[in-house]
Short mmCIF file of C-alpha atoms in Angstrom, two decimals:
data_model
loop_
_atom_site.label_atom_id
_atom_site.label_comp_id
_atom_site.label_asym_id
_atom_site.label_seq_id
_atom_site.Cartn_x
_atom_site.Cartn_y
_atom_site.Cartn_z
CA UNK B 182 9.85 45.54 -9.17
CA UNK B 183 10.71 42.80 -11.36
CA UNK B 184 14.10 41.75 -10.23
CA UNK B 185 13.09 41.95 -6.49
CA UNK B 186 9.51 39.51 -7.32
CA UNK B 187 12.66 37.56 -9.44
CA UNK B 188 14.88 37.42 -6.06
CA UNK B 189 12.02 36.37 -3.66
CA UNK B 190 11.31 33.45 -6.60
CA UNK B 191 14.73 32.50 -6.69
CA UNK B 192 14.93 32.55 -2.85
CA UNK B 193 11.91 30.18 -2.62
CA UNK B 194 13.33 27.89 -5.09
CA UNK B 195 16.44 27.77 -3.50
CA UNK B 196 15.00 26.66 0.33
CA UNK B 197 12.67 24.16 -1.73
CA UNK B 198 15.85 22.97 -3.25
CA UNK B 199 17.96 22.49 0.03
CA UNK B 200 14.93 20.87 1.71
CA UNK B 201 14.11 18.24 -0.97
CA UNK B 202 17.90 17.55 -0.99
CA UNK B 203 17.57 16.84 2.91
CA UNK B 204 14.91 15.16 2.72
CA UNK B 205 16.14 13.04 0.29
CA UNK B 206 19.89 12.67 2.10
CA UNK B 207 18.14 11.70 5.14
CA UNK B 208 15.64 9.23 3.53
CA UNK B 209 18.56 7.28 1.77
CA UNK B 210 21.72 7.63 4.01
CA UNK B 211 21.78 9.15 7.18
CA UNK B 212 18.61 9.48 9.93
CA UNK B 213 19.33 11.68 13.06
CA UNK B 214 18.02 9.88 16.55
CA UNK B 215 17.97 11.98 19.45
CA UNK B 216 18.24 9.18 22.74
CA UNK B 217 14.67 9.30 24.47
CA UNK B 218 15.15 7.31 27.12
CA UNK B 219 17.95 5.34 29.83
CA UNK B 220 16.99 1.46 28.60
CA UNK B 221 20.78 1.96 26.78
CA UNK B 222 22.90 3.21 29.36
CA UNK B 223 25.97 3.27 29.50
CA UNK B 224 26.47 2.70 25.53
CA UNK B 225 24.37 5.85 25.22
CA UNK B 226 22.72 8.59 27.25
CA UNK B 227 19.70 10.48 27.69
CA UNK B 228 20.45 13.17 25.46
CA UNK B 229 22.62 12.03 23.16
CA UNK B 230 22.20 12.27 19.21
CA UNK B 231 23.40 9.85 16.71
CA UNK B 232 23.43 9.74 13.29
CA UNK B 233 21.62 6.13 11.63
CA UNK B 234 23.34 4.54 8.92
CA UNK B 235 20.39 3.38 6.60
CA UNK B 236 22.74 1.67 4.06
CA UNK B 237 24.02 -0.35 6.42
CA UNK B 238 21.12 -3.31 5.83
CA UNK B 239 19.15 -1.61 2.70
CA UNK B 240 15.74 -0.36 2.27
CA UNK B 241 12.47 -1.00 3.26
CA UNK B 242 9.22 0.93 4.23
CA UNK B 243 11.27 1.67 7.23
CA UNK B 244 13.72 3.66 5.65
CA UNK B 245 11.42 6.03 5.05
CA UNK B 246 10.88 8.92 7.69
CA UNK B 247 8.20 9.80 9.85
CA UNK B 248 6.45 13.10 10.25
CA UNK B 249 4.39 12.74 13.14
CA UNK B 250 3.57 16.37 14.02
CA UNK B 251 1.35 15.74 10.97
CA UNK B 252 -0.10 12.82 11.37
CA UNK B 253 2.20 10.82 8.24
CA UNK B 254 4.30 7.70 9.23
CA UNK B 255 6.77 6.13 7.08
CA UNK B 256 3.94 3.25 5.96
CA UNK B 257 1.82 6.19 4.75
CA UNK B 258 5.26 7.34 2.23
CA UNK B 259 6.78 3.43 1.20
CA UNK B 260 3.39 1.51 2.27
CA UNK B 261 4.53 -0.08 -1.42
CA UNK B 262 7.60 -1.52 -0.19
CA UNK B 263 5.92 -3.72 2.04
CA UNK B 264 5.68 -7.28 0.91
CA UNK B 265 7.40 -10.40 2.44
CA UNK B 266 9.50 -9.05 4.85
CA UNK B 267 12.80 -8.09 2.82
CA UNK B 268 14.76 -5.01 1.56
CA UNK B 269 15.97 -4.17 -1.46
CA UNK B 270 19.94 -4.12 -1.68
CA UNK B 271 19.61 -5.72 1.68
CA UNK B 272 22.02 -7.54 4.43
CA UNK B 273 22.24 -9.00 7.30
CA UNK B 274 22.42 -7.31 10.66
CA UNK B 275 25.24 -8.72 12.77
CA UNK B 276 24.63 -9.76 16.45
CA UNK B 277 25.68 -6.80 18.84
CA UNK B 278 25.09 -4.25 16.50
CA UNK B 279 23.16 -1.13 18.10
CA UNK B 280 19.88 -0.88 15.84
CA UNK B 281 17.19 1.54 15.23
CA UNK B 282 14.13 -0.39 14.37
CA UNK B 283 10.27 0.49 13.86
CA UNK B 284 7.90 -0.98 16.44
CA UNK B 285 6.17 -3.52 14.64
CA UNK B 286 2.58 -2.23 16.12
CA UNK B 287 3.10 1.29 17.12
CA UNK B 288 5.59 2.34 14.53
CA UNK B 289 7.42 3.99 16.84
CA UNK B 290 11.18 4.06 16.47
CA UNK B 291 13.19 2.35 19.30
CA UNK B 292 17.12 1.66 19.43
CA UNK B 293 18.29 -1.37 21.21
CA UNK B 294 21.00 -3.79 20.61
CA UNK B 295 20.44 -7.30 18.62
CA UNK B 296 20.89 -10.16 20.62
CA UNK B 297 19.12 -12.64 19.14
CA UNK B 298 19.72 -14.08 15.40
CA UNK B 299 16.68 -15.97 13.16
CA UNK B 300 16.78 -19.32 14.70
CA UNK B 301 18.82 -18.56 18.08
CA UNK B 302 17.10 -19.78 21.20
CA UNK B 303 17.64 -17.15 23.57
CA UNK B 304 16.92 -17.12 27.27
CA UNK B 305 17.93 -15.23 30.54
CA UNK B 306 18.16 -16.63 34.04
CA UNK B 307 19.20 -15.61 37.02
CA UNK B 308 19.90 -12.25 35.12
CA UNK B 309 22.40 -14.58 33.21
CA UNK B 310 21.49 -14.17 29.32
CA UNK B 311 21.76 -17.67 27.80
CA UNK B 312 22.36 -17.90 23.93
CA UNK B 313 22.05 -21.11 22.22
CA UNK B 314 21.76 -23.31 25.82
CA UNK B 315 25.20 -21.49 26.56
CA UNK B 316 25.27 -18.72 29.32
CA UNK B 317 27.47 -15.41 27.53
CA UNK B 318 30.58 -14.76 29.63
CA UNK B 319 30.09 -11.54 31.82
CA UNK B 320 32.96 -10.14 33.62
CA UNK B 321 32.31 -7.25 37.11
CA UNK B 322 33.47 -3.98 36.19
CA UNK B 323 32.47 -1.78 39.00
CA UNK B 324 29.83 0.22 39.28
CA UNK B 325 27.96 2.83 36.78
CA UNK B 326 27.67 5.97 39.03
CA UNK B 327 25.43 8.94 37.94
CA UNK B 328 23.63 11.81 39.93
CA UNK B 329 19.99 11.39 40.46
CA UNK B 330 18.57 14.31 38.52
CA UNK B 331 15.30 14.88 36.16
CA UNK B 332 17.49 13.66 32.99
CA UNK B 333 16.15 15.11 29.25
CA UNK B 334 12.90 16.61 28.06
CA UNK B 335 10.71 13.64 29.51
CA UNK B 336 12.30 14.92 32.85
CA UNK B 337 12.30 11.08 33.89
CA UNK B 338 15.01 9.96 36.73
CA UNK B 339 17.22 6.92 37.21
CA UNK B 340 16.45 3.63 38.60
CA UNK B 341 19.67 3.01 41.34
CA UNK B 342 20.83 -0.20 42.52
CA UNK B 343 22.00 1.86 46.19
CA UNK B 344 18.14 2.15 46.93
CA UNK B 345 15.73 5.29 46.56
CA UNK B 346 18.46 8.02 46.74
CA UNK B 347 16.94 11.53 46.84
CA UNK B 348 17.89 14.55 44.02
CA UNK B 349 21.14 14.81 43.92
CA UNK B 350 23.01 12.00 45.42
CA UNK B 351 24.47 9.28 43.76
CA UNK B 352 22.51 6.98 42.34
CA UNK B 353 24.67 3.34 41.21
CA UNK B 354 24.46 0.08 39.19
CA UNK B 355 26.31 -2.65 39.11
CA UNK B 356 28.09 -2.61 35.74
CA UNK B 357 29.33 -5.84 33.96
CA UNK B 358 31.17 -6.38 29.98
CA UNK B 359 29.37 -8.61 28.55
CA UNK B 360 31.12 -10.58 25.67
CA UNK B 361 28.47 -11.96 22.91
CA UNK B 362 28.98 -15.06 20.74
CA UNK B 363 31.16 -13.64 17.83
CA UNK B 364 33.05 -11.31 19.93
CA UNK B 365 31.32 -8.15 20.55
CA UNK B 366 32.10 -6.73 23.96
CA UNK B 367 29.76 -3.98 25.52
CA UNK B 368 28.63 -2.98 29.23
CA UNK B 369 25.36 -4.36 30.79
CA UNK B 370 24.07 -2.46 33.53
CA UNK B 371 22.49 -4.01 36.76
CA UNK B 372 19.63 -2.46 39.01
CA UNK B 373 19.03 -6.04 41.16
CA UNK B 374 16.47 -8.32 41.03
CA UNK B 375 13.87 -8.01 38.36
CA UNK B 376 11.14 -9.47 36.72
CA UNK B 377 12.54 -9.96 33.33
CA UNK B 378 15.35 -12.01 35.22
CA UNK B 379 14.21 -15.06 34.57
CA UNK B 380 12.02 -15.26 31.13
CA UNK B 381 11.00 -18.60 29.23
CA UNK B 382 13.19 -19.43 26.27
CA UNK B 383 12.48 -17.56 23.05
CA UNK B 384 12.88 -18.98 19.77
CA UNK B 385 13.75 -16.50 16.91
CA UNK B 386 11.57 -16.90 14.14
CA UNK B 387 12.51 -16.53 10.29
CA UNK B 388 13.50 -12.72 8.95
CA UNK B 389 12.89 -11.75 12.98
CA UNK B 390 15.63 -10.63 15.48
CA UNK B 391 15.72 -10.24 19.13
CA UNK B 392 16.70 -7.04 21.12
CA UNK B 393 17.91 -6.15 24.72
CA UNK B 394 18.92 -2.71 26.18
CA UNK B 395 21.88 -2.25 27.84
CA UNK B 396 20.25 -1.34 30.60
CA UNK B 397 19.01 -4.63 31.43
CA UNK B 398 16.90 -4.01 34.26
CA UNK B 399 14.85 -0.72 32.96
CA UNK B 400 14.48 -1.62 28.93
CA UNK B 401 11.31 -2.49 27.25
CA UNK B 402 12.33 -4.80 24.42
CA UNK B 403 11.93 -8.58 23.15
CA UNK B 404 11.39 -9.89 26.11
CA UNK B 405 8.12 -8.99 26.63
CA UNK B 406 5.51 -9.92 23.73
CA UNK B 407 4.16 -7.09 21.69
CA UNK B 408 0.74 -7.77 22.96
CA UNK B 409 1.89 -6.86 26.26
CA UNK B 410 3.51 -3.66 25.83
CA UNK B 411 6.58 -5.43 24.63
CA UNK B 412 8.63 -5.18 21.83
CA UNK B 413 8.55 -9.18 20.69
CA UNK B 414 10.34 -10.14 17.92
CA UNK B 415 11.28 -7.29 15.04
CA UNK B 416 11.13 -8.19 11.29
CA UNK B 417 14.09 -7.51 8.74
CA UNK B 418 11.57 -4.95 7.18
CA UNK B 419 11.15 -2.50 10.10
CA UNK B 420 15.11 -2.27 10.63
CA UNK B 421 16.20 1.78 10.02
CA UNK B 422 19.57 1.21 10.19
CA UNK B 423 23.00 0.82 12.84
CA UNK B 424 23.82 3.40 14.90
CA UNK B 425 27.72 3.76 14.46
CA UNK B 426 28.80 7.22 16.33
CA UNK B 427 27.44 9.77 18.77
CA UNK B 428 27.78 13.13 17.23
CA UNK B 429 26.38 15.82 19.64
CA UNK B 430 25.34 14.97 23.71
CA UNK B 431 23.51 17.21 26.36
CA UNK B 432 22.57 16.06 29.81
CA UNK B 433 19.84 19.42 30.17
CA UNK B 434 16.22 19.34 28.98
CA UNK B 435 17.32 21.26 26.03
CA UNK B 436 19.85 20.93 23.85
CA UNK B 437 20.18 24.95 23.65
CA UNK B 438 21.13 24.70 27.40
CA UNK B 439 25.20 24.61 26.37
CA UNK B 440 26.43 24.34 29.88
CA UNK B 441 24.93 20.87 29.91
CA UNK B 442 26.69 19.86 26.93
CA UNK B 443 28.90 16.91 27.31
CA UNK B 444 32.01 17.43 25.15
CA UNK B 445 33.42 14.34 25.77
CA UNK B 446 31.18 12.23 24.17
CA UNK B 447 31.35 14.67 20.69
CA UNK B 448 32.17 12.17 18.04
CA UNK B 449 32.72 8.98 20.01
CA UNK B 450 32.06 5.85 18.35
CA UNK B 451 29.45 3.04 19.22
CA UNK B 452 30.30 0.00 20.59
#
């Protein structure tokens, strides 16, 4: 009787072991992010799951995770790192870089990509974005073509560019490269006309950065105020870290649902 009580102690110990281990693994180096939402299309899909490189700018109260199915965000576990906006062994996010970052009021995590550096003045215009007083240099490249289907577990569907397709036809937008001061090159995605084509220039404030989705024309981000539902600007201190690689993708509502896995995107880096 003993050595089995012994083996069901030893058993416990063990899973407390492995789970402190990834707990502590994903606190510190690596945060999975499952894709919520189109505002990043094409760079990334509904459905697909990337791993966050938290050493990539250091540590703050951001680093740490959230538990929301019980109630504990990551101010309630590193509240004590907060302090003037910094990180410890910290560095600077580059501009294009695909971020994870904590909403500054909701604390919920978004991923978007950095546009805007501390003390940039960044505006867009006639769906132009304008850096510095100099419009970026966009290029056509077709279309983005994708069927109009209930996409992920939030069953939401795409906007289209081709009008109000029904389920199952085509939906399209117009798809540009955009090329960012410094060289980063990435796809912007078009839907037409929109009321965030023509904002009021923004000036990047201290330790802040500004962020755009991909998906120009269906991305909450800096370009509308926090106060209004926006993102704003996002302190250094609520940076998680750079998303560098895909690892796993599935187009169904579940990622269980293996005939909707997309096995081409396994792996593929981040640009």
């Amino acid at each position: 009787m003993g050595e089995v009580r012994n083996g069901v102690v030893e058993t416990i110990k063990t899973i407390v072991y492995a789970l402190l281990i990834a707990g502590l693994f994903r606190t510190i180096f690596f945060q999975p992010f499952w894709i919520p939402s189109g505002s990043m299309k094409e760079t990334l899909l509904i459905g697909d799951f990337v791993f966050v490189n938290k050493m990539s700018y250091g540590y703050s109260y951001a680093s740490c995770p959230s538990i929301p199915f019980v109630g504990i965000d990551a101010a309630d576990l590193c509240g004590w790192m907060r302090s003037d906006n910094s990180r410890i062994l910290g560095s600077e996010p580059k501009r294009g870089d695909v971020v994870v970052f904590r909403h500054p009021v909701t604390g919920d995590d978004f991923i978007k990509r950095l546009i805007g550096l501390p003390g940039d003045r960044i505006q867009v215009t006639d769906g132009r974005l304008i850096i510095n007083d100099v419009p970026v240099e966009i290029k056509a490249d077709g279309t983005f073509d994708e069927v109009m289907e209930r996409q992920g577990p939030q069953g939401s569907t795409p906007i289209c560019a081709n009008g109000a397709v029904g389920l199952g036809a085509i939906c399209e937008k117009e798809r540009f490269i955009e090329t960012l001061p410094g060289g980063v090159t990435h796809e912007i995605l078009n839907v037409g006309t929109q009321s965030l084509d023509n904002t009021g220039v923004f000036v990047v404030p201290d330790k802040h950065y500004f962020f755009m989705g991909d998906n120009r024309d269906n991305s909450t981000d800096s370009r509308v105020a926090q106060t209004a539902g926006g993102v704003g600007f996002v302190p250094y201190e609520n940076l998680i870290g750079r998303a560098d690689r895909i690892m796993f993708s599935s187009a169904g509502r579940s990622m269980l649902y293996f005939w909707t896995w997309r096995s081409d995107r396994f792996f593929k880096a981040i640009r």
